[in-house]
PDB file of C-alpha atoms and ligand atoms in Angstrom:
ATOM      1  CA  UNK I   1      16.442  -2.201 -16.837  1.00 95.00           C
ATOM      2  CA  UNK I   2      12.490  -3.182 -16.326  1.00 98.00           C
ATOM      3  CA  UNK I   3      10.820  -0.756 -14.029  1.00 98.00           C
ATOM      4  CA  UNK I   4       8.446  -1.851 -11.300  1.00 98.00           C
ATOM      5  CA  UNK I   5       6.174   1.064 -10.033  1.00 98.00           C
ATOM      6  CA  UNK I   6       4.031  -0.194  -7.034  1.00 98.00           C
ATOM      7  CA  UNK I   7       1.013   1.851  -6.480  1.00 98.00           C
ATOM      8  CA  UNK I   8       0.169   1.149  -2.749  1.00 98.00           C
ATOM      9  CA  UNK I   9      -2.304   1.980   0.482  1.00 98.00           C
ATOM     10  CA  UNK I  10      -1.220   1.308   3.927  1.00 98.00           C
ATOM     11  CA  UNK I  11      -4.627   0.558   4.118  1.00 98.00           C
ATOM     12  CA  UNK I  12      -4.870  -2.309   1.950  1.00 98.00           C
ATOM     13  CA  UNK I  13      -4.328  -6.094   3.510  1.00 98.00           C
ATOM     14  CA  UNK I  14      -3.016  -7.163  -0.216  1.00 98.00           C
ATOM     15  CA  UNK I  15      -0.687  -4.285  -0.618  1.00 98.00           C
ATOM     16  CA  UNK I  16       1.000  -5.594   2.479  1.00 98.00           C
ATOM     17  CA  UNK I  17       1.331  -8.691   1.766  1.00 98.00           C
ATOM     18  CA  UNK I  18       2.756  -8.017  -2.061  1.00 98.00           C
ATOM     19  CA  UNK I  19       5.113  -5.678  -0.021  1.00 98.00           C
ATOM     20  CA  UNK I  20       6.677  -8.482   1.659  1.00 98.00           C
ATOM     21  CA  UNK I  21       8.017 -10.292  -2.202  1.00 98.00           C
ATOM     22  CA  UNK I  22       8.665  -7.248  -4.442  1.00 98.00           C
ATOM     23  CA  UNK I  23      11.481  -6.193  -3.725  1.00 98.00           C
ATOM     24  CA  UNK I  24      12.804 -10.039  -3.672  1.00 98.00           C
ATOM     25  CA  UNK I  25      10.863 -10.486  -7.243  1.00 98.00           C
ATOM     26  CA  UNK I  26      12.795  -6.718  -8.389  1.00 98.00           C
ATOM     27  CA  UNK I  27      16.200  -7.834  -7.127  1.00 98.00           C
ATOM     28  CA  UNK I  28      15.983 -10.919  -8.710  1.00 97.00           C
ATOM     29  CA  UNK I  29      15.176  -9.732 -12.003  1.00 98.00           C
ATOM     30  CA  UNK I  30      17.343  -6.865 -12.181  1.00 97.00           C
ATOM     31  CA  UNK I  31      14.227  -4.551 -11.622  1.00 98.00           C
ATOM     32  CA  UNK I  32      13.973  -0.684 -10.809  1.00 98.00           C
ATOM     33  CA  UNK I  33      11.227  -1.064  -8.033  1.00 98.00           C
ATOM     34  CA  UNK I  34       9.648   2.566  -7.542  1.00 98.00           C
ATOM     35  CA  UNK I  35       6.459   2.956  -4.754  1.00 98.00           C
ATOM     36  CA  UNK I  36       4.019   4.983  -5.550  1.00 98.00           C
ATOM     37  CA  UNK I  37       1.281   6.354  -3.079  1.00 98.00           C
ATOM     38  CA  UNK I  38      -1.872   6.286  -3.903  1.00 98.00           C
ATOM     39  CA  UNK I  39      -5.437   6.990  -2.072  1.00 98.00           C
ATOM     40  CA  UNK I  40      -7.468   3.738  -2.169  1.00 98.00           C
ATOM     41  CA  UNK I  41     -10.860   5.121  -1.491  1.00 97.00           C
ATOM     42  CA  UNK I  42     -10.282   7.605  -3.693  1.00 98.00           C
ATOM     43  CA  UNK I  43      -9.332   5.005  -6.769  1.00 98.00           C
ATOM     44  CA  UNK I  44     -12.367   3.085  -5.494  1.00 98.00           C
ATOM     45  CA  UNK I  45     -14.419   6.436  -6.068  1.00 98.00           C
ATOM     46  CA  UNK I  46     -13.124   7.270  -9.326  1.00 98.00           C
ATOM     47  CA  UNK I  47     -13.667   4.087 -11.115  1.00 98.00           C
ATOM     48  CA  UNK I  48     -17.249   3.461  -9.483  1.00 98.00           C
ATOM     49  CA  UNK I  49     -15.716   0.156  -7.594  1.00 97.00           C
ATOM     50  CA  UNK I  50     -16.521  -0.674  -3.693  1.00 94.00           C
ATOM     51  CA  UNK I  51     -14.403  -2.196  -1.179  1.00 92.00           C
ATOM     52  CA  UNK I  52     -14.651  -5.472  -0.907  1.00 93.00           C
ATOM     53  CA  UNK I  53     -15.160  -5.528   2.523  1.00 90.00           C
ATOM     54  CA  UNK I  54     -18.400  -4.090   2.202  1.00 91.00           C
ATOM     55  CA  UNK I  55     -19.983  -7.027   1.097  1.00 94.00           C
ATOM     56  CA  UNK I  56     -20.254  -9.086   4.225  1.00 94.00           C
ATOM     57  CA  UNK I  57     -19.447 -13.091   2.859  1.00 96.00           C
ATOM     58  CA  UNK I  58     -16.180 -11.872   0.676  1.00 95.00           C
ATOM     59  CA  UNK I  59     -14.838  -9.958   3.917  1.00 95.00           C
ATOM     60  CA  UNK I  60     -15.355 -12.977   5.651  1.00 95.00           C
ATOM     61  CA  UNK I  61     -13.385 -14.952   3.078  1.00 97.00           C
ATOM     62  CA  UNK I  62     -10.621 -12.294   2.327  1.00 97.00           C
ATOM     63  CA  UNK I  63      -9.958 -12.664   6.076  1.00 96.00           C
ATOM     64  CA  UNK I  64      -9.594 -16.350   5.275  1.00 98.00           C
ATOM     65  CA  UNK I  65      -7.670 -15.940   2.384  1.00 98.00           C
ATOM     66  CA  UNK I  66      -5.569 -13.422   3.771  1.00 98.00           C
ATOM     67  CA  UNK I  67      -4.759 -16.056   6.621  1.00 98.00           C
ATOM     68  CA  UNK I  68      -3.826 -18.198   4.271  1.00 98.00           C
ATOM     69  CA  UNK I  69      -1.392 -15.923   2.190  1.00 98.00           C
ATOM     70  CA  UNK I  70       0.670 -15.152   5.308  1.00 98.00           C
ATOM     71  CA  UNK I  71       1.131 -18.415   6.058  1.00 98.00           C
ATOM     72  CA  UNK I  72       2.165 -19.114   2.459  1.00 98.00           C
ATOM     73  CA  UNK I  73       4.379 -16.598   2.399  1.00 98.00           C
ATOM     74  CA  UNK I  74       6.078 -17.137   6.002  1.00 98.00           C
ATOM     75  CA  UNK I  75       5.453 -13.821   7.187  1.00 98.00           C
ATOM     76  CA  UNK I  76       3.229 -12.062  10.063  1.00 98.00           C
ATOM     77  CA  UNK I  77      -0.363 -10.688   9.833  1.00 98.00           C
ATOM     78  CA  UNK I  78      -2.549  -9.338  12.349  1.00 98.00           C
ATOM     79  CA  UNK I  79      -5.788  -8.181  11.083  1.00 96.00           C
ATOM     80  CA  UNK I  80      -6.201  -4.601  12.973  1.00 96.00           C
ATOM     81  CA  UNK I  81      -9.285  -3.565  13.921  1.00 93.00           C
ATOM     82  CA  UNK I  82     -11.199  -1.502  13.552  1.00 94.00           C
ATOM     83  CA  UNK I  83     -10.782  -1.995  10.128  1.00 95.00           C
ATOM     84  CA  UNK I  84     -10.795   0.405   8.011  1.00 94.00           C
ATOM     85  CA  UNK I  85      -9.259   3.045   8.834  1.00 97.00           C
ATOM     86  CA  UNK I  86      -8.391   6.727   7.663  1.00 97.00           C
ATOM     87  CA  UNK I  87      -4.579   6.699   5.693  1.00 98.00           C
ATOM     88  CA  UNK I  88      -5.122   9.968   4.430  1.00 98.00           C
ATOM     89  CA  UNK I  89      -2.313  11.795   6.849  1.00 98.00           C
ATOM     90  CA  UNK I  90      -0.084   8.792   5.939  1.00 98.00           C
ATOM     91  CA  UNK I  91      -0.379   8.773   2.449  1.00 98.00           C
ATOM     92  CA  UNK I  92       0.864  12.496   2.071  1.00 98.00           C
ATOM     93  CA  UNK I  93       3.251  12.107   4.540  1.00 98.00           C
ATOM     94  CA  UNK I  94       3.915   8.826   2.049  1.00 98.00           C
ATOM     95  CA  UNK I  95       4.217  11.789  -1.095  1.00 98.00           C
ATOM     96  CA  UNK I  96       6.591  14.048   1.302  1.00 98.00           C
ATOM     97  CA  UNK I  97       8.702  10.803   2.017  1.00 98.00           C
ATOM     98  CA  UNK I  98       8.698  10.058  -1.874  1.00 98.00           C
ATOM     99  CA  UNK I  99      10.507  13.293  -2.073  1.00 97.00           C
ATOM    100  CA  UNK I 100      13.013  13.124   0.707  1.00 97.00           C
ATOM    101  CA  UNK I 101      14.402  10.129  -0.764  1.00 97.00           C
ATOM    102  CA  UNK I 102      13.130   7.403   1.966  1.00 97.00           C
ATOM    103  CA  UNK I 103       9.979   5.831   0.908  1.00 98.00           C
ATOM    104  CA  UNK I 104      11.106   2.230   0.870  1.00 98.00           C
ATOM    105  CA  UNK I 105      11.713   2.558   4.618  1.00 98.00           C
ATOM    106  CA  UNK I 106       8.112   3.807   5.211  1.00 98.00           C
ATOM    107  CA  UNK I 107       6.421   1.449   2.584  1.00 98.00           C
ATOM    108  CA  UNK I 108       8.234  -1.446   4.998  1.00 98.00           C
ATOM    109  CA  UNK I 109       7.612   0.317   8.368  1.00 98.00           C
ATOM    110  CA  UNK I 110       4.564   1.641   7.674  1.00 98.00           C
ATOM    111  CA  UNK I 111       3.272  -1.560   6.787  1.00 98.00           C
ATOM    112  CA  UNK I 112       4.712  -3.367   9.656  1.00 98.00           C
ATOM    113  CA  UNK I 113       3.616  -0.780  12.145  1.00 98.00           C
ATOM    114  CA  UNK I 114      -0.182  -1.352  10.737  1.00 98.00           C
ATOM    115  CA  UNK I 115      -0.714  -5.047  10.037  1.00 98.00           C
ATOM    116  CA  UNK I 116       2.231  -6.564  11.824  1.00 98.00           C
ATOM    117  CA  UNK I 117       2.439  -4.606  15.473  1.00 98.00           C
ATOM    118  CA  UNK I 118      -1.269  -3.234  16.016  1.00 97.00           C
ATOM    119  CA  UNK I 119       0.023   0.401  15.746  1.00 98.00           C
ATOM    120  CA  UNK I 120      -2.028   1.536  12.880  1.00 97.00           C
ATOM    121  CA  UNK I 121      -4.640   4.230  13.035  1.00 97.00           C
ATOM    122  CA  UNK I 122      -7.555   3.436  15.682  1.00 95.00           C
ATOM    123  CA  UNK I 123     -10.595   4.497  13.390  1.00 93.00           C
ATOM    124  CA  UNK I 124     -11.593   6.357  10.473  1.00 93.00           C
ATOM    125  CA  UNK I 125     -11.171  10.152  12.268  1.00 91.00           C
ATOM    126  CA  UNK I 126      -8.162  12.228  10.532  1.00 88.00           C
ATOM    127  CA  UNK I 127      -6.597  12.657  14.491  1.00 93.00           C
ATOM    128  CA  UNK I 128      -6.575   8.979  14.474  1.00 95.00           C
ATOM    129  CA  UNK I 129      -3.246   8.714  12.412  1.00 97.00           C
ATOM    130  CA  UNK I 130      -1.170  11.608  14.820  1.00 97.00           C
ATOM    131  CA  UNK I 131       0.100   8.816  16.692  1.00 97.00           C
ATOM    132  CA  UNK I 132       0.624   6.402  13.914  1.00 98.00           C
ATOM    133  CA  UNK I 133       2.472   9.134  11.901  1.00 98.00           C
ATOM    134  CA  UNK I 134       4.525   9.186  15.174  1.00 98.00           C
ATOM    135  CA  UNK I 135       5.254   5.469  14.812  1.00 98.00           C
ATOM    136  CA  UNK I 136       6.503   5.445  11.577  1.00 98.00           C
ATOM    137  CA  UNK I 137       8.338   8.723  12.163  1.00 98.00           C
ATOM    138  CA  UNK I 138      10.383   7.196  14.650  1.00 98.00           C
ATOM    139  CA  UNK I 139      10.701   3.740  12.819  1.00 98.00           C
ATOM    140  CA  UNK I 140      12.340   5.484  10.116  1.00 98.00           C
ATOM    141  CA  UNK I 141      14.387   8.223  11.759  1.00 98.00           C
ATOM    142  CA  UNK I 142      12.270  11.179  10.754  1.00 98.00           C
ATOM    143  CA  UNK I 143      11.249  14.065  12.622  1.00 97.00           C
ATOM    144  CA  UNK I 144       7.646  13.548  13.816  1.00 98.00           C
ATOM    145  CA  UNK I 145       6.752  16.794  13.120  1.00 97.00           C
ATOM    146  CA  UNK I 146       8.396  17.394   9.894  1.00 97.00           C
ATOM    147  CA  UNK I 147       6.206  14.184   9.180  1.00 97.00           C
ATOM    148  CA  UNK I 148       3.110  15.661  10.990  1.00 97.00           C
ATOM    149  CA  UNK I 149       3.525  19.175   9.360  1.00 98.00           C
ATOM    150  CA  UNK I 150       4.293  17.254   5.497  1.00 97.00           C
ATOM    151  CA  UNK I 151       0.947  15.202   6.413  1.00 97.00           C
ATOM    152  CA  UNK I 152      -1.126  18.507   6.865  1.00 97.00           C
ATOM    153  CA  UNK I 153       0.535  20.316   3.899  1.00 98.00           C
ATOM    154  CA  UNK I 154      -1.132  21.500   0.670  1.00 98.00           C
ATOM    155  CA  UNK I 155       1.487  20.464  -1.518  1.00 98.00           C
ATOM    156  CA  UNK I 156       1.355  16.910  -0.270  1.00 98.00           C
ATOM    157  CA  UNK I 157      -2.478  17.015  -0.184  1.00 98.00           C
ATOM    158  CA  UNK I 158      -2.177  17.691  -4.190  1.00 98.00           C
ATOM    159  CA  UNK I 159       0.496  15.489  -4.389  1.00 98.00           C
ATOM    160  CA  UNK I 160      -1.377  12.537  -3.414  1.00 98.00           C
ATOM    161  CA  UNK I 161      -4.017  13.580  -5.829  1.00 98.00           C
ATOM    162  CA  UNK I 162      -2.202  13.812  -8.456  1.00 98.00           C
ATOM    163  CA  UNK I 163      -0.432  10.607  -7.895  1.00 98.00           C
ATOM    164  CA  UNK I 164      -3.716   8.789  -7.600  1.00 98.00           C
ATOM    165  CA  UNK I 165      -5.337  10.772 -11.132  1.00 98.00           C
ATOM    166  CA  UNK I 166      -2.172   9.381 -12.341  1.00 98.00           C
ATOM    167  CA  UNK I 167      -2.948   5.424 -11.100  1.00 98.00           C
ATOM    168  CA  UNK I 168      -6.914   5.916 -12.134  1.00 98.00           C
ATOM    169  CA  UNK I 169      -5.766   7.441 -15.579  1.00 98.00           C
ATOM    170  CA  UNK I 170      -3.383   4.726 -16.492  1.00 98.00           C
ATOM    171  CA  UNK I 171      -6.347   1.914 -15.487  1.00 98.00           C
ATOM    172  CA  UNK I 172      -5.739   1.565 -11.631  1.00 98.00           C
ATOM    173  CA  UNK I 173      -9.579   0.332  -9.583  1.00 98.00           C
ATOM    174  CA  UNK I 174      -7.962  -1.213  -6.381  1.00 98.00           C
ATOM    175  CA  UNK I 175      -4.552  -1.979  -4.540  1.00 98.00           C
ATOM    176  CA  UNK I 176      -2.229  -3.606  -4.872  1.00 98.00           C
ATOM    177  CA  UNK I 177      -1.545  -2.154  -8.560  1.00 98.00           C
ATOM    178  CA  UNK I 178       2.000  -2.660 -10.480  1.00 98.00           C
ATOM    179  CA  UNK I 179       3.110  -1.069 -13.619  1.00 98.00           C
ATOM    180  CA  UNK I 180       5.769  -3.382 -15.302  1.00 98.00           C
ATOM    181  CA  UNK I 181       7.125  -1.044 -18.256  1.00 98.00           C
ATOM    182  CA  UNK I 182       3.797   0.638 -18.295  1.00 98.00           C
ATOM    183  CA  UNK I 183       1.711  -3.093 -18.610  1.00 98.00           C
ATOM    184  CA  UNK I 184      -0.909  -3.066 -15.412  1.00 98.00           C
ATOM    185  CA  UNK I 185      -1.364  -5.985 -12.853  1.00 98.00           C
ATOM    186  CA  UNK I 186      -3.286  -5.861 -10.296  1.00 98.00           C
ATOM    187  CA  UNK I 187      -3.571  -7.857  -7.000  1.00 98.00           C
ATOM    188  CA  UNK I 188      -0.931  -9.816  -4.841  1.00 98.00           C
ATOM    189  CA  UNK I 189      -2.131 -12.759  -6.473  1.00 98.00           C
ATOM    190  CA  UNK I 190      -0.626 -11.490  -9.567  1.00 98.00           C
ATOM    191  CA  UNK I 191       2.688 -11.442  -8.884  1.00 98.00           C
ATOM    192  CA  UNK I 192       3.601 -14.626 -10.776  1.00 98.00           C
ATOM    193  CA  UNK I 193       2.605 -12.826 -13.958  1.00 98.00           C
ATOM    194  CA  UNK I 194       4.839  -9.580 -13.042  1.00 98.00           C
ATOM    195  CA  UNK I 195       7.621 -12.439 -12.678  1.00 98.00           C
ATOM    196  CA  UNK I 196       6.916 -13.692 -15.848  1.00 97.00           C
ATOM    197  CA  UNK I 197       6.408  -9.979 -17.575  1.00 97.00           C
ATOM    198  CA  UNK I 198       9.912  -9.809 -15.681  1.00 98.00           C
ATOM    199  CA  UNK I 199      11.364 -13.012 -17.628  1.00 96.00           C
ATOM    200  CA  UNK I 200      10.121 -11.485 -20.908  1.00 80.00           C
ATOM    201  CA  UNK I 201      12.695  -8.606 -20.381  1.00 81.00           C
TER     202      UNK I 201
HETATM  203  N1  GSH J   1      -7.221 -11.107  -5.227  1.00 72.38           N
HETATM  204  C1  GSH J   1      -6.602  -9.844  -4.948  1.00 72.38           C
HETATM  205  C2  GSH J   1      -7.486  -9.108  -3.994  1.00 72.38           C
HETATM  206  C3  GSH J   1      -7.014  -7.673  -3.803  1.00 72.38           C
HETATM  207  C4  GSH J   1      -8.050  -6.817  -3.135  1.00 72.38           C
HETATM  208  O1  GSH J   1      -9.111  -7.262  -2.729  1.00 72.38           O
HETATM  209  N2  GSH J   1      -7.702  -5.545  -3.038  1.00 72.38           N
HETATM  210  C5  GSH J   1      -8.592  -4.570  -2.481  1.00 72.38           C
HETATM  211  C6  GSH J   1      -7.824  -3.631  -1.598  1.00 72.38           C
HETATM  212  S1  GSH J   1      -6.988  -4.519  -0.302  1.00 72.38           S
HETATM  213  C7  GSH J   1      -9.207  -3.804  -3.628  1.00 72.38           C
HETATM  214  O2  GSH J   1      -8.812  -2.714  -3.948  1.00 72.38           O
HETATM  215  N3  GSH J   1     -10.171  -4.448  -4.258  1.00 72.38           N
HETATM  216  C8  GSH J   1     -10.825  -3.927  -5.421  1.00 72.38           C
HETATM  217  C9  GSH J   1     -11.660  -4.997  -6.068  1.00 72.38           C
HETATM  218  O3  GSH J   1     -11.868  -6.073  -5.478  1.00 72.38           O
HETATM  219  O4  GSH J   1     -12.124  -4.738  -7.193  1.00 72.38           O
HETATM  220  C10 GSH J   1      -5.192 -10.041  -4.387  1.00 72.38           C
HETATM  221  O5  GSH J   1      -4.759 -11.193  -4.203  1.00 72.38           O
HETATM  222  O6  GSH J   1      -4.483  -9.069  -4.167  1.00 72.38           O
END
């Protein structure tokens, strides 16, 4: 069986999209489809790349094009603002989710919650996620504060960390990034050729 890992940010417009056809693409293929956390700024850091936001004319196109991928696809997308915003708390609560055996559900209501339903975090301050966390928590049938108390805990602090040495390491600089068999692709834009690495298999 191939094996699709996902390396995602809740923060990241194209992550959300792919989210939306993966698991389709996996399920028709007979693909393993595995998520896998990660800390955009921090891959953005490591490899010496920038946002692309930060360069004012391609943010005002990647709002364009992002326009024009939801409509593609058929699906929702509000733009949140402010944008960007902090993800740290939700990424390690992402790790402690990873481990409890329900990450799919917060990959899709995470997601939702932030670029669907204008629930995401309100700035770029770490207390700007409590409620957020809260949103998901409850989307997903956790317990808020086992999701509050993962999001504050070393272990899922070094988790993350790890998870994202592990994405930079193996050739990761931005988000969306998929592994198919080990063989990187990066971007929602991609995904035809992780279908056809897919075909090959
Ligand atoms: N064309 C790509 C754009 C993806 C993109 O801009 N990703 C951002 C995060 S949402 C990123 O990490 N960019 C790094 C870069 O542009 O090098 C796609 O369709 O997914």
């Amino acid at each position: 069986m191939a094996r699709v890992e996902f390396f995602f940010d809740l923060v990241s417009p194209y992550s959300y999209l792919a989210q939306t056809q993966i698991r389709r693409i996996c399920a028709g293929h007979g693909a393993e489809l595995i998520f896998r956390p990660f800390l955009l700024g921090a891959v953005h850091n490591a490899t010496g790349n920038i946002a692309p936001a930060a360069v004012p004319a391609k943010a005002r196109y990647l709002l364009r094009d992002l326009r024009r991928w939801a409509k593609y696809y058929g699906v929702p997308l509000n733009f949140p603002r402010p944008f960007p915003f902090t993800t740290v708390a939700s990424m390690r609560a992402a790790c402690w989710c990873e481990e409890q055996g329900n990450l799919d559900d917060f990959v899709r209501e995470g997601f939702d919650a932030y670029w669907v339903d204008g629930k995401g975090p309100k700035g770029t301050d770490r207390r700007d996620e409590a409620e957020p966390l809260r949103e998901i928590a409850r989307r997903i049938g956790a317990d808020p504060d086992k999701l509050a108390e993962a999001a504050a805990a070393p272990e899922y602090r070094d988790a993350l960390r790890e998870s994202t040495e592990e994405a930079v390491r193996r050739g990761a600089f931005g988000a969306p990034t998929f592994f198919v068999d080990g063989e990187l692709f990066w971007g929602n834009d991609r995904l035809h050729f992780v279908e056809q690495a897919l075909e090959g298999r």
